[in-house]
Amino acid sequence: MLSAGNRPARHHTTGLLTHAEGTGSHEVVIEPPAHDWDLADGDDTAVQAVLRAYRARSLALRTRRPGLVLPFRNHGAAAGTSLPHPHSQIAVPHRAAPPAPAAR
C-alpha cells in the first residue's frame, strides 16, 4: 500500500487488522549448550537462568522503548524455529496494538 508521495505506508488498516512494517527491538536468548535441551526438562538452576535472562533483557529493553515487551519461546521445526539451538526471543514492537473497544 502506498501513502501520499508514492512511498510505502508505515501502517494501514484493512477491516479489523492493522498492518505495520517490522520496527522495534528484537533479541535472541540462547539457552543451555545441549541442542536437545528443553526448558520443561531443565533443572531448577538452568530454568532460573533462562527466566533471569528474560527479566534482565526485558527490563533493559523497556528502558529503551516503553510498552509491550514480549518474551516467547518456539522450540523445534514444528514451531517454526529457524535456529537448531534451544533459544527464546524477546520482541518489542515499535507500537502496540490499540486497545479493543469497550463491549456494549
PDB file of C-alpha atoms in Angstrom:
ATOM      1  CA  MET A   1       0.000   0.000   0.000  1.00  0.00           C
ATOM      2  CA  LEU A   2       1.339   3.440  -0.884  1.00  0.00           C
ATOM      3  CA  SER A   3       0.941   6.640   1.072  1.00  0.00           C
ATOM      4  CA  ALA A   4       0.957  10.162  -0.302  1.00  0.00           C
ATOM      5  CA  GLY A   5       4.028  10.696  -2.471  1.00  0.00           C
ATOM      6  CA  ASN A   6       4.059   7.037  -3.635  1.00  0.00           C
ATOM      7  CA  ARG A   7       6.107   5.907  -0.623  1.00  0.00           C
ATOM      8  CA  PRO A   8       5.246   2.685   1.205  1.00  0.00           C
ATOM      9  CA  ALA A   9       2.818   3.306   4.042  1.00  0.00           C
ATOM     10  CA  ARG A  10       4.187   2.533   7.504  1.00  0.00           C
ATOM     11  CA  HIS A  11       0.769   1.371   8.743  1.00  0.00           C
ATOM     12  CA  HIS A  12      -2.520   0.617   7.057  1.00  0.00           C
ATOM     13  CA  THR A  13      -5.788  -0.878   8.214  1.00  0.00           C
ATOM     14  CA  THR A  14      -7.927  -3.451   6.430  1.00  0.00           C
ATOM     15  CA  GLY A  15     -11.137  -4.224   8.274  1.00  0.00           C
ATOM     16  CA  LEU A  16     -10.198  -5.210  11.825  1.00  0.00           C
ATOM     17  CA  LEU A  17      -6.490  -5.714  11.039  1.00  0.00           C
ATOM     18  CA  THR A  18      -3.750  -3.102  11.198  1.00  0.00           C
ATOM     19  CA  HIS A  19      -0.638  -3.939   9.215  1.00  0.00           C
ATOM     20  CA  ALA A  20       2.670  -2.318  10.134  1.00  0.00           C
ATOM     21  CA  GLU A  21       6.246  -2.593   8.982  1.00  0.00           C
ATOM     22  CA  GLY A  22       8.511  -4.546  11.301  1.00  0.00           C
ATOM     23  CA  THR A  23      10.120  -1.974  13.545  1.00  0.00           C
ATOM     24  CA  GLY A  24      11.124  -2.151  17.172  1.00  0.00           C
ATOM     25  CA  SER A  25      13.632  -4.287  19.041  1.00  0.00           C
ATOM     26  CA  HIS A  26      14.303  -8.000  18.931  1.00  0.00           C
ATOM     27  CA  GLU A  27      16.737 -10.160  20.873  1.00  0.00           C
ATOM     28  CA  VAL A  28      17.557 -13.864  20.984  1.00  0.00           C
ATOM     29  CA  VAL A  29      18.192 -15.579  24.335  1.00  0.00           C
ATOM     30  CA  ILE A  30      20.450 -18.597  23.803  1.00  0.00           C
ATOM     31  CA  GLU A  31      19.716 -21.349  26.294  1.00  0.00           C
ATOM     32  CA  PRO A  32      21.979 -24.147  27.630  1.00  0.00           C
ATOM     33  CA  PRO A  33      24.542 -25.656  25.256  1.00  0.00           C
ATOM     34  CA  ALA A  34      22.849 -29.027  24.636  1.00  0.00           C
ATOM     35  CA  HIS A  35      20.946 -28.947  21.320  1.00  0.00           C
ATOM     36  CA  ASP A  36      18.291 -31.353  22.615  1.00  0.00           C
ATOM     37  CA  TRP A  37      17.668 -29.427  25.866  1.00  0.00           C
ATOM     38  CA  ASP A  38      14.107 -28.383  26.631  1.00  0.00           C
ATOM     39  CA  LEU A  39      13.020 -25.839  29.231  1.00  0.00           C
ATOM     40  CA  ALA A  40      10.453 -28.282  30.629  1.00  0.00           C
ATOM     41  CA  ASP A  41      13.210 -30.822  31.330  1.00  0.00           C
ATOM     42  CA  GLY A  42      15.735 -28.384  32.796  1.00  0.00           C
ATOM     43  CA  ASP A  43      16.795 -28.454  36.417  1.00  0.00           C
ATOM     44  CA  ASP A  44      15.913 -25.523  38.678  1.00  0.00           C
ATOM     45  CA  THR A  45      19.244 -23.767  38.123  1.00  0.00           C
ATOM     46  CA  ALA A  46      19.014 -23.888  34.312  1.00  0.00           C
ATOM     47  CA  VAL A  47      15.379 -22.772  34.216  1.00  0.00           C
ATOM     48  CA  GLN A  48      16.092 -19.925  36.657  1.00  0.00           C
ATOM     49  CA  ALA A  49      18.987 -18.784  34.452  1.00  0.00           C
ATOM     50  CA  VAL A  50      16.683 -18.566  31.412  1.00  0.00           C
ATOM     51  CA  LEU A  51      13.976 -16.727  33.385  1.00  0.00           C
ATOM     52  CA  ARG A  52      16.559 -14.314  34.817  1.00  0.00           C
ATOM     53  CA  ALA A  53      17.790 -13.607  31.288  1.00  0.00           C
ATOM     54  CA  TYR A  54      14.183 -12.863  30.216  1.00  0.00           C
ATOM     55  CA  ARG A  55      13.789 -10.468  33.124  1.00  0.00           C
ATOM     56  CA  ALA A  56      17.118  -8.685  32.716  1.00  0.00           C
ATOM     57  CA  ARG A  57      16.751  -8.214  28.965  1.00  0.00           C
ATOM     58  CA  SER A  58      13.053  -7.266  29.225  1.00  0.00           C
ATOM     59  CA  LEU A  59      13.845  -4.561  31.791  1.00  0.00           C
ATOM     60  CA  ALA A  60      16.719  -3.255  29.657  1.00  0.00           C
ATOM     61  CA  LEU A  61      14.542  -3.176  26.538  1.00  0.00           C
ATOM     62  CA  ARG A  62      11.706  -1.467  28.402  1.00  0.00           C
ATOM     63  CA  THR A  63      14.013   1.410  29.383  1.00  0.00           C
ATOM     64  CA  ARG A  64      14.787   1.986  25.694  1.00  0.00           C
ATOM     65  CA  ARG A  65      11.229   1.558  24.431  1.00  0.00           C
ATOM     66  CA  PRO A  66       8.381   1.629  26.975  1.00  0.00           C
ATOM     67  CA  GLY A  67       5.372  -0.522  26.185  1.00  0.00           C
ATOM     68  CA  LEU A  68       4.846  -4.149  25.290  1.00  0.00           C
ATOM     69  CA  VAL A  69       7.833  -6.453  25.884  1.00  0.00           C
ATOM     70  CA  LEU A  70       7.089  -9.997  24.722  1.00  0.00           C
ATOM     71  CA  PRO A  71       9.423 -12.886  25.589  1.00  0.00           C
ATOM     72  CA  PHE A  72       8.484 -16.085  23.786  1.00  0.00           C
ATOM     73  CA  ARG A  73       9.945 -19.473  23.061  1.00  0.00           C
ATOM     74  CA  ASN A  74       9.450 -21.602  19.992  1.00  0.00           C
ATOM     75  CA  HIS A  75      11.094 -24.987  20.163  1.00  0.00           C
ATOM     76  CA  GLY A  76      11.677 -27.222  17.145  1.00  0.00           C
ATOM     77  CA  ALA A  77      10.836 -27.116  13.469  1.00  0.00           C
ATOM     78  CA  ALA A  78       7.088 -27.593  14.075  1.00  0.00           C
ATOM     79  CA  ALA A  79       7.060 -24.303  15.984  1.00  0.00           C
ATOM     80  CA  GLY A  80       8.777 -22.500  13.123  1.00  0.00           C
ATOM     81  CA  THR A  81      12.161 -22.023  14.751  1.00  0.00           C
ATOM     82  CA  SER A  82      14.992 -21.033  12.419  1.00  0.00           C
ATOM     83  CA  LEU A  83      17.842 -21.937  14.801  1.00  0.00           C
ATOM     84  CA  PRO A  84      18.560 -25.545  15.804  1.00  0.00           C
ATOM     85  CA  HIS A  85      19.885 -24.480  19.209  1.00  0.00           C
ATOM     86  CA  PRO A  86      17.320 -24.092  22.049  1.00  0.00           C
ATOM     87  CA  HIS A  87      16.512 -20.397  22.292  1.00  0.00           C
ATOM     88  CA  SER A  88      13.888 -17.843  23.179  1.00  0.00           C
ATOM     89  CA  GLN A  89      13.201 -14.453  21.711  1.00  0.00           C
ATOM     90  CA  ILE A  90      12.169 -11.111  23.146  1.00  0.00           C
ATOM     91  CA  ALA A  91      10.292  -8.763  20.860  1.00  0.00           C
ATOM     92  CA  VAL A  92       9.404  -5.136  21.495  1.00  0.00           C
ATOM     93  CA  PRO A  93       7.183  -3.798  18.722  1.00  0.00           C
ATOM     94  CA  HIS A  94       7.527  -0.154  17.767  1.00  0.00           C
ATOM     95  CA  ARG A  95       3.884   0.306  18.583  1.00  0.00           C
ATOM     96  CA  ALA A  96       1.462  -1.947  20.356  1.00  0.00           C
ATOM     97  CA  ALA A  97      -1.996  -2.699  19.056  1.00  0.00           C
ATOM     98  CA  PRO A  98      -4.614  -0.167  20.110  1.00  0.00           C
ATOM     99  CA  PRO A  99      -6.895  -1.224  22.958  1.00  0.00           C
ATOM    100  CA  ALA A 100     -10.029  -3.094  21.945  1.00  0.00           C
ATOM    101  CA  PRO A 101     -13.222  -1.020  22.030  1.00  0.00           C
ATOM    102  CA  ALA A 102     -15.367  -1.469  25.126  1.00  0.00           C
ATOM    103  CA  ALA A 103     -18.131  -4.041  24.759  1.00  0.00           C
ATOM    104  CA  ARG A 104     -21.634  -2.619  24.602  1.00  0.00           C
TER     105      ARG A 104
END
